[in-house]
Short mmCIF file of C-alpha atoms in Angstrom, two decimals:
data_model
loop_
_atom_site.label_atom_id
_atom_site.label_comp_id
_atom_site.label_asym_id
_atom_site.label_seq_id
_atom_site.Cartn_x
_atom_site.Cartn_y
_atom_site.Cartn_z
CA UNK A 24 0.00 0.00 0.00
CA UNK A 25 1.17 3.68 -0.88
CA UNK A 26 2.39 5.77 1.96
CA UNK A 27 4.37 9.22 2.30
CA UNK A 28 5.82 10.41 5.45
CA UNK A 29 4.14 13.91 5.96
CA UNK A 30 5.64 15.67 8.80
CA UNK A 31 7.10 12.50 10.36
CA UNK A 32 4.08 10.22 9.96
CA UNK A 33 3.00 7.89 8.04
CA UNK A 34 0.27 8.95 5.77
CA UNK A 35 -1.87 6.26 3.78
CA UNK A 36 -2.84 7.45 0.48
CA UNK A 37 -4.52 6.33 -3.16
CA UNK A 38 -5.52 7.54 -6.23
CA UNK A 39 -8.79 6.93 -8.28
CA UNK A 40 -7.68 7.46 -11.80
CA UNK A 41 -9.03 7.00 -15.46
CA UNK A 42 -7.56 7.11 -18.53
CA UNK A 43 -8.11 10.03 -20.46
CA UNK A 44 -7.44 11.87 -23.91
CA UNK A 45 -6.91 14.87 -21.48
CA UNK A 46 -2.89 14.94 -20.86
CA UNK A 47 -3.23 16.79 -17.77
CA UNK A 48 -6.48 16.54 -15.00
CA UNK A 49 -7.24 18.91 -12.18
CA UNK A 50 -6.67 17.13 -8.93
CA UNK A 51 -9.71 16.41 -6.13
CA UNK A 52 -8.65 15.93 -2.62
CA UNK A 53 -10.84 13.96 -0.72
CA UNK A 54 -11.04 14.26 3.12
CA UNK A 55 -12.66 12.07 6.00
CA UNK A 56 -14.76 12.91 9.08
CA UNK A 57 -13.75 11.93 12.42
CA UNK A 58 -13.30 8.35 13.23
CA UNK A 59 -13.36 7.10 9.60
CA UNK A 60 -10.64 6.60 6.38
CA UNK A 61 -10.63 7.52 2.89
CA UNK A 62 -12.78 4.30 2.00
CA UNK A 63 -16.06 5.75 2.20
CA UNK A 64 -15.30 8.23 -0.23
CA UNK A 65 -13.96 5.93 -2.99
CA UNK A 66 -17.87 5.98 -4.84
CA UNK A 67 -17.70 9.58 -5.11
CA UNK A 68 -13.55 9.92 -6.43
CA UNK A 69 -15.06 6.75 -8.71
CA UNK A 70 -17.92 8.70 -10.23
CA UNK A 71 -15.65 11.92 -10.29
CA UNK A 72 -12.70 10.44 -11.71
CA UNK A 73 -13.75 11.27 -15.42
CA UNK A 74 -13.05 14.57 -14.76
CA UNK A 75 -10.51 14.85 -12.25
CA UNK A 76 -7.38 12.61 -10.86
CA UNK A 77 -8.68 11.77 -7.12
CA UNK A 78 -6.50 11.44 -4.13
CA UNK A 79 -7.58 9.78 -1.24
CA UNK A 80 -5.60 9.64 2.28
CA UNK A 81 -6.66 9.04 5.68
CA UNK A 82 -6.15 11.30 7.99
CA UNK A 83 -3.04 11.65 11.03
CA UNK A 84 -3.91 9.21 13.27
CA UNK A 85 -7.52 7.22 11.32
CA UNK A 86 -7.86 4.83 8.91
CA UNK A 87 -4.38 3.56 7.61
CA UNK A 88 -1.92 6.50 8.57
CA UNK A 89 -0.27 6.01 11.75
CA UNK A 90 -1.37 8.42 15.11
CA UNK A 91 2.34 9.54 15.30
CA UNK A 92 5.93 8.19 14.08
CA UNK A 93 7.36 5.06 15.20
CA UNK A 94 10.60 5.30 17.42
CA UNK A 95 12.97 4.64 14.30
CA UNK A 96 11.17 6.83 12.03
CA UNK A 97 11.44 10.00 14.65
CA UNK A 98 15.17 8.20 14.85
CA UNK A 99 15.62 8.95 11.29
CA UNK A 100 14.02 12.30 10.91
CA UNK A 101 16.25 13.71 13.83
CA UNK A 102 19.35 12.25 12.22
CA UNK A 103 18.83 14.43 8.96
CA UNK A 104 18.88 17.40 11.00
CA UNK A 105 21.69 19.58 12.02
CA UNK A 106 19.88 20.60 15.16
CA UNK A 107 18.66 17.29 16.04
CA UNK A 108 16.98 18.74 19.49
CA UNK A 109 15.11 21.01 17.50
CA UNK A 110 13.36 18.18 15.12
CA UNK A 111 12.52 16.36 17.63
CA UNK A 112 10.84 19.13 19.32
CA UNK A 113 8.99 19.89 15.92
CA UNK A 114 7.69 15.94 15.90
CA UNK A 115 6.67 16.02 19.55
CA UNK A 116 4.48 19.31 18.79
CA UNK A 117 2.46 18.05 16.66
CA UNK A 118 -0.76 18.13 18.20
CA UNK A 119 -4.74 17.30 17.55
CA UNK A 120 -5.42 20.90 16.56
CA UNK A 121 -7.66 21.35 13.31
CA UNK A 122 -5.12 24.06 12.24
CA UNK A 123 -2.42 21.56 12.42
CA UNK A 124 -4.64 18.76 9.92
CA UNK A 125 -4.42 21.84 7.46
CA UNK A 126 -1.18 21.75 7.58
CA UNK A 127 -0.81 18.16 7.15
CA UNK A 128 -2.38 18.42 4.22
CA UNK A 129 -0.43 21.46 2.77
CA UNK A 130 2.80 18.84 3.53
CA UNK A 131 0.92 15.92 1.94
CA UNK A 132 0.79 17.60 -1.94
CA UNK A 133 4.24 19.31 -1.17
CA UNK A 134 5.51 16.10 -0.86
CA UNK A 135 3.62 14.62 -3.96
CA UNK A 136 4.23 17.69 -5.75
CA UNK A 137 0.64 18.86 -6.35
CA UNK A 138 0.47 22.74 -6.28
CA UNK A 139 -3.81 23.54 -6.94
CA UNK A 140 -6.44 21.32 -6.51
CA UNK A 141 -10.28 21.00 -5.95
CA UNK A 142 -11.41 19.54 -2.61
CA UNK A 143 -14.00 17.33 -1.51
CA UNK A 144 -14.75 16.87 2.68
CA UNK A 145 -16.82 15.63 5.05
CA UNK A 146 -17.49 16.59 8.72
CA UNK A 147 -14.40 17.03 10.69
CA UNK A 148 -12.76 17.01 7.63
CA UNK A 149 -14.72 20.07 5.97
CA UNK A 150 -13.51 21.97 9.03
CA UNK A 151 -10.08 20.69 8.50
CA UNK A 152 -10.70 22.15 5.28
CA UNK A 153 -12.45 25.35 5.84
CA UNK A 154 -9.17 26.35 7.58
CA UNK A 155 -7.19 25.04 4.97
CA UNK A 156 -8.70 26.92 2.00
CA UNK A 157 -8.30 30.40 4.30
CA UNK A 158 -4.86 29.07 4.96
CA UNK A 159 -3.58 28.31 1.79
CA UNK A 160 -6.16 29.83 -0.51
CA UNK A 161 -3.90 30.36 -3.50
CA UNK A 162 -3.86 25.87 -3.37
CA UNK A 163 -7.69 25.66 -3.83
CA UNK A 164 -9.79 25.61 -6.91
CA UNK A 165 -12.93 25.21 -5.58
CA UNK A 166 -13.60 23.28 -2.21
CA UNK A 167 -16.65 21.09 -1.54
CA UNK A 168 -18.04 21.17 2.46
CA UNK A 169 -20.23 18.10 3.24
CA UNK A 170 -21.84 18.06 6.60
CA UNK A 171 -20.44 21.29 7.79
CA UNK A 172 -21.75 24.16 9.95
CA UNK A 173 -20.95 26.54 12.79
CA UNK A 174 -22.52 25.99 16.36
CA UNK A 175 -23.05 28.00 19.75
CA UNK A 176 -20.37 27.20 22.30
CA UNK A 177 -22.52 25.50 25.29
CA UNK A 178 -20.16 24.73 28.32
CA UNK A 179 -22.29 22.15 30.11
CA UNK A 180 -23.56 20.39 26.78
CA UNK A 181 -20.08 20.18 25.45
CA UNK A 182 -18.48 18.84 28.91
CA UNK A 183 -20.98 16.29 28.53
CA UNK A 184 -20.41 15.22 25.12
CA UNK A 185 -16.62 15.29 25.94
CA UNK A 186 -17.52 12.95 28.70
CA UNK A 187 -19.29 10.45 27.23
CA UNK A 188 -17.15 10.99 23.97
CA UNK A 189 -14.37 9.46 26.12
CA UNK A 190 -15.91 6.94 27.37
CA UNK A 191 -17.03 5.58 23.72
CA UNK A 192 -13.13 5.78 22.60
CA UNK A 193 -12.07 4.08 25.35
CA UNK A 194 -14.06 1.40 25.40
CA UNK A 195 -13.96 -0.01 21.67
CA UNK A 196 -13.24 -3.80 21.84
CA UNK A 197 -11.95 -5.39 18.27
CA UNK A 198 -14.68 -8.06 19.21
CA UNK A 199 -17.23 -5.74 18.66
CA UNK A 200 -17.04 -6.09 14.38
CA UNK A 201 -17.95 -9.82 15.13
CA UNK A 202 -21.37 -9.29 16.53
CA UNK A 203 -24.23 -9.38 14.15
CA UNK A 204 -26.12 -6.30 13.45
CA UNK A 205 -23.74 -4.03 16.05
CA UNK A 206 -22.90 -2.12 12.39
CA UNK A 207 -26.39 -1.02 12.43
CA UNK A 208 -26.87 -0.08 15.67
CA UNK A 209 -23.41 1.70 15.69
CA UNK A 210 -24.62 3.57 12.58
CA UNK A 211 -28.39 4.23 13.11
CA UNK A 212 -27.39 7.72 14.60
CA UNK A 213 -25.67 8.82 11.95
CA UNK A 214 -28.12 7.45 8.93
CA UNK A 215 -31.79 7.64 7.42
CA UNK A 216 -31.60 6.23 4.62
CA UNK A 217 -30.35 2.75 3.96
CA UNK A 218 -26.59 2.31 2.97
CA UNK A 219 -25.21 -1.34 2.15
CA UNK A 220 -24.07 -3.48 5.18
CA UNK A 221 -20.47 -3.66 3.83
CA UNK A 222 -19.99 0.32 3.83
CA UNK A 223 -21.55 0.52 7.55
CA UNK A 224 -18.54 -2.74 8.42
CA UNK A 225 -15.93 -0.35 6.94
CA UNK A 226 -17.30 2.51 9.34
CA UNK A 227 -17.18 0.30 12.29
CA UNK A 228 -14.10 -1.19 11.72
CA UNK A 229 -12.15 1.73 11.10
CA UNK A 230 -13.90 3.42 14.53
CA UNK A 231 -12.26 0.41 16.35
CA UNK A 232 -9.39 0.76 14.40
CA UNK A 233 -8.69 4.53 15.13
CA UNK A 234 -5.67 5.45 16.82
CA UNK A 235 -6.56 6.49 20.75
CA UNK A 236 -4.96 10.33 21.00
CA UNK A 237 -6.00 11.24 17.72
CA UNK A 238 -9.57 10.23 18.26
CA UNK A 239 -9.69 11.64 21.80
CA UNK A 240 -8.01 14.78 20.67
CA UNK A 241 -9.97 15.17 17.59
CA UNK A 242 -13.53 15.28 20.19
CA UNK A 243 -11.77 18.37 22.28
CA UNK A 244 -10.39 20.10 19.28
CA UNK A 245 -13.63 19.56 16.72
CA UNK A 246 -16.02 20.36 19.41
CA UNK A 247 -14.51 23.24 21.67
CA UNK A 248 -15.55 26.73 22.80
CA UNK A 249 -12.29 28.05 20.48
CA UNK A 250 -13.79 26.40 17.24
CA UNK A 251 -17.05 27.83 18.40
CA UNK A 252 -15.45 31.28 17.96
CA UNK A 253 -13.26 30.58 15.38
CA UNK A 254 -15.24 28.82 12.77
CA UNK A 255 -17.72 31.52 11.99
CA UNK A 256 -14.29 33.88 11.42
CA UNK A 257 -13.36 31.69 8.70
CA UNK A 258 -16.31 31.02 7.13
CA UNK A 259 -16.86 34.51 6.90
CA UNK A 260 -13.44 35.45 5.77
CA UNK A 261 -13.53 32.61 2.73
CA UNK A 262 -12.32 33.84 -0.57
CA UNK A 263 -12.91 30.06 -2.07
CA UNK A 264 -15.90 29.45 -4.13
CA UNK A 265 -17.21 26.54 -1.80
CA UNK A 266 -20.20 23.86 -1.72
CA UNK A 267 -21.80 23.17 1.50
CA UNK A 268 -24.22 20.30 1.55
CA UNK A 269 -26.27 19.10 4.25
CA UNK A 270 -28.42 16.37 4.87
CA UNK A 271 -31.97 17.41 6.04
CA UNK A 272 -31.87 14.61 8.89
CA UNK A 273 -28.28 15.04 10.29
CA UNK A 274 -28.45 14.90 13.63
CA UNK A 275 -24.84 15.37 14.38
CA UNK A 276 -23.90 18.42 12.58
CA UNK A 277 -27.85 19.64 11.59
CA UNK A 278 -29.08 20.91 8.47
CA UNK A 279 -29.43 24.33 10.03
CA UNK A 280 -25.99 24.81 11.36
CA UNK A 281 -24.80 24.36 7.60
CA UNK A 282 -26.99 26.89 6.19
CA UNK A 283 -25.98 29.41 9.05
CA UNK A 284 -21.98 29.07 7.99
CA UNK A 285 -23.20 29.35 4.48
CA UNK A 286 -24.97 32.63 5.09
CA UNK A 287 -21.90 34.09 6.83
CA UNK A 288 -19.90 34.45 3.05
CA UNK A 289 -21.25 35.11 -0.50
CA UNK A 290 -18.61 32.65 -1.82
CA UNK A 291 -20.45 29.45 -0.14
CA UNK A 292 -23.56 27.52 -1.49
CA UNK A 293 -25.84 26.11 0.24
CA UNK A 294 -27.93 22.88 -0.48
CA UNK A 295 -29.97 20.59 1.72
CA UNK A 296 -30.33 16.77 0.34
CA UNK A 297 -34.06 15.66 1.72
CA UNK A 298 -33.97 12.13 3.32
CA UNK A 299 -30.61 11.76 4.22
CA UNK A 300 -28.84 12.43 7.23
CA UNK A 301 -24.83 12.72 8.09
CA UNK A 302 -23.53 10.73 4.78
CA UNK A 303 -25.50 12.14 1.63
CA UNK A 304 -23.19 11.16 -0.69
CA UNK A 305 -23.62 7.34 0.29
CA UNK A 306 -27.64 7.59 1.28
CA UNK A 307 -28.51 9.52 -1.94
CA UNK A 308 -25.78 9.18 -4.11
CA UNK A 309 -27.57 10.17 -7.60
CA UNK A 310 -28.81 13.81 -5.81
CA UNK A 311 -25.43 14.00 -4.11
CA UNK A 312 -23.91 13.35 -7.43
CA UNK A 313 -26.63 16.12 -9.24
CA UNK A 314 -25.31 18.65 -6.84
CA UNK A 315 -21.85 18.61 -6.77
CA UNK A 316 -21.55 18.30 -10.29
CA UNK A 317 -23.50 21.47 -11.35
CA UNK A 318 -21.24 23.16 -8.73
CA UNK A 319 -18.27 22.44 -10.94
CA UNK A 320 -20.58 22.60 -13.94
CA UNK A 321 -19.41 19.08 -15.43
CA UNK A 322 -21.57 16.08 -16.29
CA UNK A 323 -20.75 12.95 -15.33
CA UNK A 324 -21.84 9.33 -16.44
CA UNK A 325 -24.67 8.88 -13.81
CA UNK A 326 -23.99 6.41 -11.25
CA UNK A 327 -25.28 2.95 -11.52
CA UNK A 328 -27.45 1.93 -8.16
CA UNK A 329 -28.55 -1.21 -7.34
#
């Protein structure tokens, strides 16, 4: 499997390519919410990849990429360093912060040498990505927010979900996958429509699979009083002509949330999908489709379901 060290971690990544009479296509970044990998995107790069060359990676710490460097790889990075004290102190600092998945991700197309690109994110990754395009706007095409949305810092709701947050990381025995029906149960808040019972295995497997800090320093970091301030600054400060899509059900990041962001910036659009919930693009997939591709004004071959 394809991996590149991005800041002295392993980073999983693919592409979803076709060939093409085109000699050059635009690149489409794909990133994944909290808890999850870059598989339950590869539908979307699939239907996509007409137009564009898709790169999928999970994120530090998810999915295939490691939480933080082994022992010899930190061993290795130091060495290459003429201030070896100093690297190591750069390694050790990086932390759970959104701001510093942005930056991640500005390392990850340095180091595949990808200058401007289109991006496509869900969740915890659209706010990964909101900061990214106000970081590095001069990278971004156009960006693509799924399941995104600002939200009222509350301290006694939030120390609650923080608690009991911590208690579902913690307790996440591999056993679990094994038990029938536990991947609908796990996914039932997260769903209305139907999705196939192989996509909801991925989901659960790669929650058990997560790497511990990363997925209990994702929960403070993604939902915190200091993203409560901060995310309506940078959704109102975006120069990016962005996509936000919501689904009308979602009861983790609601519908209403997204279309409050969207209202803070001419540049963002706003759509609601009806019947879905917090994975449109896998509960609807031909309106998700619709959507995203009269946003970037292409047609694609439409999807086959079933």
């Amino acid at each position: 499997m394809p991996y590149i060290n991005v800041r002295g971690v392993e980073h999983y990544y693919e592409w979803v390519k076709k060939p093409s009479s085109s000699l050059v296509k635009p690149v489409m970044v794909f990133l994944h919410g909290w808890a999850g990998s870059a598989r339950y995107w590869q539908n979307t790069a699939d239907a996509l990849s007409e137009q564009f060359d898709c790169l999928l990676y999970d994120l530090r710490g998810f999915g295939r990429s490691r939480g933080k460097p082994t022992i010899a790889q930190a061993s290795e990075a130091v060495a290459k360093f003429e201030s070896p004290q100093e690297e190591s102190e750069a390694i050790r600092e990086l932390t759970y912060e959104l701001e510093e998945y942005a930056d991640d991700l500005a390392a990850l197309l340095d180091g595949l040498h990808i200058q401007r690109v289109y991006i496509h994110a869900h969740s915890m990754g659209a706010s990964v990505a909101t900061l990214f395009f106000n970081r590095y706007p001069e990278r971004v095409e156009r960006g693509i927010l799924t399941c995104s949305g600002i939200f009222e810092y509350d301290e006694k709701s939030f120390s609650a979900f923080h608690k009991f947050g911590g208690y579902v990381v913690k307790f996440r025995p591999k056993w679990l996958s094994k038990i029938p029906f536990v991947d609908r149960m796990f996914m039932a808040r997260f769903l209305y429509s139907s999705i196939p019972h192989s996509e909801r295995q991925a989901f659960l497997e790669d929650f058990l699979e997560a790497d511990y800090d990363a997925a209990i320093g994702t929960i403070f970091t993604s939902v915190s009083k200091a993203q409560a301030e901060v995310m309506p600054q940078e959704f109102a400060k975006l120069t990016v002509p962005t996509l936000l899509v919501a689904g009308e059900y979602d009861k983790i990041i609601p519908a209403e949330m997204g279309r409050q962001a969207a209202a803070l910036s001419d540049k963002v659009e706003f759509v609601m999908i009806p019947n879905t919930a917090h994975f449109p693009m896998l509960e609807d997939v031909p309106t998700y489709l619709q959507r995203v591709q009269e946003f970037l004004q292409i047609n694609t071959p439409k999807p086959q379901v079933g």
